[in-house]
């Protein structure tokens, strides 16, 4: 079966999934609820399967809806990118975008994104502000940022994100960073039990700012040093003075004397990156968003074995 539908039907699907109700989705898209219901019905007919069931708290997506929506995000991103590229033929994109990210994003994700935008849209300027997630949220609310890359998930505070629009970025799993001479350096995967007794190099920042350090589910880790920036922490790891954790988005920027190892941990539910904004994005910021998603996917698909 070939699924050939109008992009608006995919936008309707995404809006219902994100809002959880036909009423909220219709308000977001500017349609009446009746018109939106017809769009969903048309999409279900084209797909040949039910996409939503009515539940006590609104509509509930079927597995088919979730799977189709994952594809829809990519399709709509590509259509948006094509639209911007066509518009740029007669009107080159220009403007300034304020982008925020926590320190680990500055190791690869943000520089690669800036380089990509600069190549595609030379007149777009990106001002990058590196700071922790809580600081970024404050800057976003104050209008000092157009886009902010936030860290969310297990072991992190429940940030107040009221009024902020969120979209998950590909991020990949947490990794273990060890010195090249460490006993685990040649392992592809290790169990959490293999980490018992290790000395850990932890990050140090202002109170309430999350830091990378001991493996999150490890009971009673022994912290041998708390250091303020990544270069210092990784220098200690390279010298064999301890081990630490790193997000996959930073793994390709490690010193040659540091290697990454996967950790098998059924108790770790993981963390993720979220791209945050308030209100509609102007064209330059939308171009940065597209580049961020592309680079984040490339990084998330990388594995230590592929290096």
Tab-separated table of C-alpha atoms in Angstrom:
chain	number	residue	atom	x	y	z
A	1	UNK	CA	0.000	0.000	0.000
A	2	UNK	CA	1.259	3.456	-0.914
A	3	UNK	CA	0.473	6.246	1.559
A	4	UNK	CA	0.026	9.444	-0.455
A	5	UNK	CA	-1.510	12.179	1.707
A	6	UNK	CA	-1.497	15.950	1.964
A	7	UNK	CA	1.104	17.304	4.434
A	8	UNK	CA	-1.691	19.041	6.380
A	9	UNK	CA	-2.985	15.629	7.444
A	10	UNK	CA	0.426	14.850	8.941
A	11	UNK	CA	0.432	18.206	10.727
A	12	UNK	CA	-2.989	17.356	12.139
A	13	UNK	CA	-1.689	13.999	13.360
A	14	UNK	CA	1.289	15.601	15.063
A	15	UNK	CA	-0.826	18.308	16.705
A	16	UNK	CA	-3.289	15.789	18.177
A	17	UNK	CA	-0.454	13.639	19.483
A	18	UNK	CA	1.343	16.586	21.073
A	19	UNK	CA	-1.761	18.163	22.661
A	20	UNK	CA	-3.685	15.000	23.535
A	21	UNK	CA	-7.038	16.329	22.366
A	22	UNK	CA	-8.869	17.362	19.227
A	23	UNK	CA	-9.958	20.613	20.840
A	24	UNK	CA	-6.437	21.760	21.745
A	25	UNK	CA	-5.058	20.591	18.407
A	26	UNK	CA	-7.721	22.483	16.446
A	27	UNK	CA	-6.953	25.663	18.413
A	28	UNK	CA	-3.237	25.268	17.674
A	29	UNK	CA	-3.779	24.755	13.946
A	30	UNK	CA	-6.589	27.299	13.518
A	31	UNK	CA	-9.263	24.833	12.345
A	32	UNK	CA	-12.636	24.005	13.797
A	33	UNK	CA	-12.770	20.751	15.733
A	34	UNK	CA	-15.083	19.313	13.089
A	35	UNK	CA	-12.610	20.136	10.297
A	36	UNK	CA	-9.741	18.611	12.235
A	37	UNK	CA	-11.758	15.445	12.918
A	38	UNK	CA	-12.359	15.111	9.171
A	39	UNK	CA	-8.632	15.456	8.516
A	40	UNK	CA	-7.849	12.659	10.975
A	41	UNK	CA	-10.585	10.490	9.449
A	42	UNK	CA	-9.143	11.080	5.974
A	43	UNK	CA	-5.671	10.128	7.200
A	44	UNK	CA	-7.027	6.961	8.856
A	45	UNK	CA	-8.758	6.028	5.611
A	46	UNK	CA	-5.554	6.525	3.638
A	47	UNK	CA	-3.522	4.589	6.193
A	48	UNK	CA	-6.084	1.800	6.383
A	49	UNK	CA	-5.973	1.678	10.169
A	50	UNK	CA	-7.286	3.450	13.269
A	51	UNK	CA	-4.973	6.122	14.615
A	52	UNK	CA	-6.829	7.330	17.711
A	53	UNK	CA	-9.240	5.920	20.290
A	54	UNK	CA	-11.382	8.072	22.558
A	55	UNK	CA	-10.369	7.717	26.209
A	56	UNK	CA	-11.391	9.252	29.547
A	57	UNK	CA	-8.728	11.968	29.191
A	58	UNK	CA	-9.166	12.719	25.513
A	59	UNK	CA	-7.985	10.813	22.478
A	60	UNK	CA	-5.385	8.083	22.859
A	61	UNK	CA	-3.007	7.246	19.987
A	62	UNK	CA	-2.716	3.720	18.675
A	63	UNK	CA	0.726	2.221	17.982
A	64	UNK	CA	0.117	2.992	14.294
A	65	UNK	CA	-0.313	6.703	15.097
A	66	UNK	CA	2.913	6.820	17.084
A	67	UNK	CA	4.868	5.110	14.331
A	68	UNK	CA	3.401	7.274	11.575
A	69	UNK	CA	4.069	10.448	13.590
A	70	UNK	CA	7.767	9.567	13.873
A	71	UNK	CA	7.956	9.546	10.076
A	72	UNK	CA	5.770	12.626	9.814
A	73	UNK	CA	8.265	14.736	11.775
A	74	UNK	CA	11.001	13.957	9.252
A	75	UNK	CA	8.713	14.521	6.261
A	76	UNK	CA	7.463	17.878	7.535
A	77	UNK	CA	10.993	18.985	8.425
A	78	UNK	CA	12.095	18.192	4.886
A	79	UNK	CA	9.143	20.082	3.402
A	80	UNK	CA	9.872	23.074	5.643
A	81	UNK	CA	13.528	22.982	4.620
A	82	UNK	CA	12.587	22.806	0.931
A	83	UNK	CA	10.231	25.754	1.347
A	84	UNK	CA	12.951	27.834	2.988
A	85	UNK	CA	15.477	26.913	0.320
A	86	UNK	CA	13.098	27.934	-2.475
A	87	UNK	CA	12.352	31.211	-0.721
A	88	UNK	CA	16.065	31.833	-0.333
A	89	UNK	CA	16.577	31.717	-4.102
A	90	UNK	CA	15.050	35.177	-4.477
A	91	UNK	CA	15.457	36.415	-0.908
A	92	UNK	CA	18.639	35.179	0.821
A	93	UNK	CA	18.026	34.383	4.473
A	94	UNK	CA	19.665	36.715	6.955
A	95	UNK	CA	19.337	37.653	10.590
A	96	UNK	CA	20.750	36.961	14.038
A	97	UNK	CA	19.807	33.992	16.234
A	98	UNK	CA	20.550	33.623	19.961
A	99	UNK	CA	21.163	29.963	20.785
A	100	UNK	CA	21.746	28.552	24.260
A	101	UNK	CA	23.171	25.174	25.241
A	102	UNK	CA	24.607	23.405	28.279
A	103	UNK	CA	28.417	22.977	28.231
A	104	UNK	CA	28.521	19.500	26.661
A	105	UNK	CA	26.662	20.793	23.592
A	106	UNK	CA	29.577	23.140	22.907
A	107	UNK	CA	31.961	20.231	22.309
A	108	UNK	CA	30.497	19.153	18.952
A	109	UNK	CA	26.771	19.719	18.434
A	110	UNK	CA	26.751	23.514	18.484
A	111	UNK	CA	29.992	24.072	16.509
A	112	UNK	CA	28.863	21.634	13.800
A	113	UNK	CA	25.455	23.306	13.680
A	114	UNK	CA	26.958	26.779	13.339
A	115	UNK	CA	29.254	25.566	10.564
A	116	UNK	CA	26.332	23.983	8.717
A	117	UNK	CA	24.183	27.127	8.959
A	118	UNK	CA	27.102	29.322	7.908
A	119	UNK	CA	27.626	27.175	4.797
A	120	UNK	CA	23.931	27.161	3.843
A	121	UNK	CA	23.005	30.690	4.959
A	122	UNK	CA	26.114	32.912	5.129
A	123	UNK	CA	24.094	35.952	6.218
A	124	UNK	CA	22.668	34.226	9.320
A	125	UNK	CA	24.632	35.005	12.490
A	126	UNK	CA	24.406	32.729	15.546
A	127	UNK	CA	25.237	34.039	19.026
A	128	UNK	CA	25.914	31.038	21.270
A	129	UNK	CA	25.453	31.399	25.033
A	130	UNK	CA	26.811	28.448	27.030
A	131	UNK	CA	25.095	27.907	30.374
A	132	UNK	CA	23.291	25.343	32.498
A	133	UNK	CA	19.708	24.326	31.817
A	134	UNK	CA	18.154	26.462	34.624
A	135	UNK	CA	20.042	29.541	33.426
A	136	UNK	CA	18.902	28.930	29.861
A	137	UNK	CA	15.271	28.697	30.950
A	138	UNK	CA	15.570	32.090	32.633
A	139	UNK	CA	17.214	33.593	29.544
A	140	UNK	CA	14.551	32.107	27.280
A	141	UNK	CA	11.762	33.635	29.382
A	142	UNK	CA	13.577	36.973	29.408
A	143	UNK	CA	13.756	37.012	25.609
A	144	UNK	CA	17.549	36.702	25.518
A	145	UNK	CA	17.433	33.375	23.645
A	146	UNK	CA	15.551	32.283	20.538
A	147	UNK	CA	16.381	28.596	21.037
A	148	UNK	CA	17.697	26.700	24.048
A	149	UNK	CA	19.068	23.148	24.236
A	150	UNK	CA	17.986	21.742	27.598
A	151	UNK	CA	18.855	18.531	29.419
A	152	UNK	CA	15.858	16.563	30.742
A	153	UNK	CA	15.223	13.090	32.118
A	154	UNK	CA	16.160	10.756	34.951
A	155	UNK	CA	18.142	12.251	37.802
A	156	UNK	CA	17.499	15.852	36.731
A	157	UNK	CA	15.180	18.363	38.403
A	158	UNK	CA	11.670	18.843	37.055
A	159	UNK	CA	12.178	22.243	35.487
A	160	UNK	CA	9.274	24.684	35.324
A	161	UNK	CA	8.623	24.719	31.580
A	162	UNK	CA	5.210	26.357	31.639
A	163	UNK	CA	4.582	28.279	28.429
A	164	UNK	CA	7.687	26.894	26.727
A	165	UNK	CA	7.363	24.833	23.551
A	166	UNK	CA	9.524	21.713	23.561
A	167	UNK	CA	10.736	19.267	20.965
A	168	UNK	CA	13.009	16.322	21.659
A	169	UNK	CA	16.367	16.154	19.908
A	170	UNK	CA	18.157	12.876	19.137
A	171	UNK	CA	20.752	12.403	21.868
A	172	UNK	CA	21.872	8.788	22.319
A	173	UNK	CA	22.820	7.065	25.541
A	174	UNK	CA	25.133	8.018	28.379
A	175	UNK	CA	28.672	6.621	28.063
A	176	UNK	CA	31.547	5.835	30.393
A	177	UNK	CA	34.841	7.682	29.796
A	178	UNK	CA	38.047	5.972	30.955
A	179	UNK	CA	41.752	6.469	30.379
A	180	UNK	CA	43.389	4.482	27.577
A	181	UNK	CA	45.298	2.373	30.123
A	182	UNK	CA	42.298	1.698	32.345
A	183	UNK	CA	41.269	-1.930	32.890
A	184	UNK	CA	37.936	-1.291	31.122
A	185	UNK	CA	39.382	0.602	28.158
A	186	UNK	CA	39.243	-2.383	25.777
A	187	UNK	CA	35.749	-3.457	26.789
A	188	UNK	CA	32.848	-2.854	24.439
A	189	UNK	CA	30.216	-3.132	27.152
A	190	UNK	CA	30.456	-3.263	30.934
A	191	UNK	CA	27.903	-3.961	33.638
A	192	UNK	CA	27.198	-1.533	36.463
A	193	UNK	CA	28.727	-4.064	38.871
A	194	UNK	CA	32.035	-3.657	37.023
A	195	UNK	CA	32.145	-0.039	38.206
A	196	UNK	CA	32.165	-0.791	41.926
A	197	UNK	CA	35.187	0.633	43.719
A	198	UNK	CA	36.182	3.010	40.936
A	199	UNK	CA	37.217	6.590	41.673
A	200	UNK	CA	35.046	9.153	39.917
A	201	UNK	CA	35.798	12.569	38.471
A	202	UNK	CA	32.683	14.710	38.865
A	203	UNK	CA	31.664	18.070	37.506
A	204	UNK	CA	31.353	21.086	39.784
A	205	UNK	CA	29.019	24.021	39.244
A	206	UNK	CA	26.560	26.265	41.015
A	207	UNK	CA	24.080	24.683	43.386
A	208	UNK	CA	21.191	23.072	41.541
A	209	UNK	CA	23.067	22.801	38.251
A	210	UNK	CA	23.279	19.147	37.109
A	211	UNK	CA	26.732	17.759	36.400
A	212	UNK	CA	28.175	14.650	34.792
A	213	UNK	CA	30.168	12.378	37.095
A	214	UNK	CA	29.490	8.966	38.687
A	215	UNK	CA	27.193	6.529	36.933
A	216	UNK	CA	23.653	7.631	37.976
A	217	UNK	CA	22.427	4.311	39.439
A	218	UNK	CA	25.675	3.378	41.189
A	219	UNK	CA	25.240	3.130	44.939
A	220	UNK	CA	27.744	5.060	47.068
A	221	UNK	CA	30.224	6.107	44.356
A	222	UNK	CA	33.651	7.279	45.488
A	223	UNK	CA	34.289	10.774	44.108
A	224	UNK	CA	38.007	11.579	43.998
A	225	UNK	CA	37.773	15.028	42.390
A	226	UNK	CA	35.177	17.683	41.543
A	227	UNK	CA	36.316	19.917	38.705
A	228	UNK	CA	34.676	22.841	36.974
A	229	UNK	CA	35.197	22.341	33.250
A	230	UNK	CA	35.321	19.478	30.785
A	231	UNK	CA	38.952	19.900	29.717
A	232	UNK	CA	40.178	19.584	33.311
A	233	UNK	CA	37.959	16.596	34.070
A	234	UNK	CA	39.048	14.757	30.948
A	235	UNK	CA	42.677	15.573	31.689
A	236	UNK	CA	42.333	13.783	35.031
A	237	UNK	CA	40.632	10.833	33.303
A	238	UNK	CA	43.369	10.653	30.664
A	239	UNK	CA	46.001	10.537	33.426
A	240	UNK	CA	44.263	7.564	35.027
A	241	UNK	CA	43.191	9.472	38.134
A	242	UNK	CA	39.540	8.451	37.825
A	243	UNK	CA	36.697	7.820	35.397
A	244	UNK	CA	33.584	9.810	34.513
A	245	UNK	CA	30.426	9.803	32.441
A	246	UNK	CA	29.968	11.688	29.188
A	247	UNK	CA	26.934	12.213	26.964
A	248	UNK	CA	27.194	10.679	23.501
A	249	UNK	CA	27.057	14.169	22.012
A	250	UNK	CA	30.502	14.844	23.536
A	251	UNK	CA	32.086	11.451	22.887
A	252	UNK	CA	33.657	12.317	19.519
A	253	UNK	CA	35.505	15.270	21.041
A	254	UNK	CA	37.415	13.393	23.732
A	255	UNK	CA	41.234	13.487	23.988
A	256	UNK	CA	43.118	10.643	22.312
A	257	UNK	CA	44.052	9.257	25.746
A	258	UNK	CA	40.371	8.829	26.719
A	259	UNK	CA	38.065	6.124	25.382
A	260	UNK	CA	34.323	5.479	25.662
A	261	UNK	CA	32.575	2.343	26.889
A	262	UNK	CA	28.898	1.378	26.783
A	263	UNK	CA	27.286	0.503	30.143
A	264	UNK	CA	24.585	-2.171	30.362
A	265	UNK	CA	22.199	-0.934	33.050
A	266	UNK	CA	18.531	-2.015	33.055
A	267	UNK	CA	17.789	0.441	35.894
A	268	UNK	CA	18.883	3.536	33.952
A	269	UNK	CA	15.985	5.146	32.086
A	270	UNK	CA	18.187	7.749	30.434
A	271	UNK	CA	18.240	11.459	29.713
A	272	UNK	CA	17.549	13.416	26.574
A	273	UNK	CA	18.048	16.783	24.929
A	274	UNK	CA	15.110	19.059	24.350
A	275	UNK	CA	15.012	22.085	22.081
A	276	UNK	CA	12.993	24.841	23.720
A	277	UNK	CA	11.464	28.016	22.334
A	278	UNK	CA	8.680	30.477	23.097
A	279	UNK	CA	6.356	31.403	20.254
A	280	UNK	CA	6.780	31.076	16.506
A	281	UNK	CA	10.284	30.956	15.073
A	282	UNK	CA	11.427	33.541	12.524
A	283	UNK	CA	13.038	32.085	9.409
A	284	UNK	CA	16.686	32.343	10.597
A	285	UNK	CA	15.881	30.541	13.876
A	286	UNK	CA	13.929	27.890	11.970
A	287	UNK	CA	17.007	27.254	9.834
A	288	UNK	CA	19.105	26.812	12.978
A	289	UNK	CA	16.506	24.393	14.366
A	290	UNK	CA	16.686	22.250	11.216
A	291	UNK	CA	20.496	22.198	11.321
A	292	UNK	CA	20.455	21.269	15.017
A	293	UNK	CA	18.172	18.297	14.363
A	294	UNK	CA	20.383	17.092	11.516
A	295	UNK	CA	23.611	17.325	13.508
A	296	UNK	CA	22.035	15.814	16.629
A	297	UNK	CA	20.922	12.794	14.601
A	298	UNK	CA	24.419	12.305	13.180
A	299	UNK	CA	25.897	12.388	16.672
A	300	UNK	CA	23.259	10.108	18.202
A	301	UNK	CA	23.903	7.495	15.500
A	302	UNK	CA	27.626	7.403	16.284
A	303	UNK	CA	28.941	4.498	18.385
A	304	UNK	CA	32.363	3.972	19.979
A	305	UNK	CA	32.879	0.991	17.662
A	306	UNK	CA	32.539	3.201	14.586
A	307	UNK	CA	35.409	5.509	15.532
